[in-house]
Amino acid sequence: MRKILIYLVKIYQKFISPALPKSCRYYPTCSTYMVDALTKFGPILGLIMGIARILRCNPFVRGGVDPVPDKFTIFRNPHPERYEDEIIAKKFHPNMK
């Protein structure tokens, strides 16, 4: 089931997303977040987290850095600075090279 859901997201990323204007307010994008959540938490919890993230991605939120947290939650990641992604590290530690 997990592989099927990830495959569907990959199809979206390859064929549908390029035809739409860029509108995701978060990093990583909502589709990448969905794949990460499915990989980390499985098909049911990952799908719930991904859908919650898509619902948070709207014109009324500021957006920003929001990687998949280590524990299941439907809320925004409260500590994105704990993740060692290059873009996230630059956001929270601008003097890093």
PDB file of N, CA, C and O in Angstrom, residues 3 42 47 53-54 84 87 91 97:
ATOM      1  N   LYS A   3       3.901   1.673  -1.136  1.00  0.00           N
ATOM      2  CA  LYS A   3       4.536   1.850  -2.440  1.00  0.00           C
ATOM      3  C   LYS A   3       3.553   2.411  -3.474  1.00  0.00           C
ATOM      4  O   LYS A   3       3.920   3.232  -4.313  1.00  0.00           O
ATOM      5  N   GLY A  42       4.478   4.905   7.392  1.00  0.00           N
ATOM      6  CA  GLY A  42       3.595   3.909   6.805  1.00  0.00           C
ATOM      7  C   GLY A  42       2.404   4.532   6.107  1.00  0.00           C
ATOM      8  O   GLY A  42       2.212   5.746   6.135  1.00  0.00           O
ATOM      9  N   LEU A  47      -0.260   9.019   5.364  1.00  0.00           N
ATOM     10  CA  LEU A  47      -1.313   9.668   4.569  1.00  0.00           C
ATOM     11  C   LEU A  47      -2.026  10.736   5.397  1.00  0.00           C
ATOM     12  O   LEU A  47      -2.306  11.837   4.901  1.00  0.00           O
ATOM     13  N   ARG A  53      -0.837  18.273   6.172  1.00  0.00           N
ATOM     14  CA  ARG A  53       0.105  19.267   5.636  1.00  0.00           C
ATOM     15  C   ARG A  53      -0.500  20.001   4.447  1.00  0.00           C
ATOM     16  O   ARG A  53      -0.393  21.215   4.339  1.00  0.00           O
ATOM     17  N   ILE A  54      -1.160  19.285   3.552  1.00  0.00           N
ATOM     18  CA  ILE A  54      -1.795  19.922   2.394  1.00  0.00           C
ATOM     19  C   ILE A  54      -2.868  20.904   2.859  1.00  0.00           C
ATOM     20  O   ILE A  54      -3.001  22.001   2.310  1.00  0.00           O
ATOM     21  N   GLU A  84      19.118  18.092   9.796  1.00  0.00           N
ATOM     22  CA  GLU A  84      20.363  18.460   9.133  1.00  0.00           C
ATOM     23  C   GLU A  84      20.227  18.453   7.621  1.00  0.00           C
ATOM     24  O   GLU A  84      20.942  17.771   6.922  1.00  0.00           O
ATOM     25  N   ILE A  87      19.332  23.235   3.309  1.00  0.00           N
ATOM     26  CA  ILE A  87      18.501  24.443   3.252  1.00  0.00           C
ATOM     27  C   ILE A  87      17.993  24.801   4.645  1.00  0.00           C
ATOM     28  O   ILE A  87      17.966  25.966   5.028  1.00  0.00           O
ATOM     29  N   LYS A  91      18.788  28.221   6.907  1.00  0.00           N
ATOM     30  CA  LYS A  91      17.692  29.044   7.429  1.00  0.00           C
ATOM     31  C   LYS A  91      17.925  29.400   8.893  1.00  0.00           C
ATOM     32  O   LYS A  91      17.722  30.528   9.311  1.00  0.00           O
ATOM     33  N   LYS A  97      28.698  27.898   6.097  1.00  0.00           N
ATOM     34  CA  LYS A  97      29.085  27.895   4.689  1.00  0.00           C
ATOM     35  C   LYS A  97      29.032  26.527   4.119  1.00  0.00           C
ATOM     36  O   LYS A  97      29.095  25.545   4.696  1.00  0.00           O
TER      37      LYS A  97
END
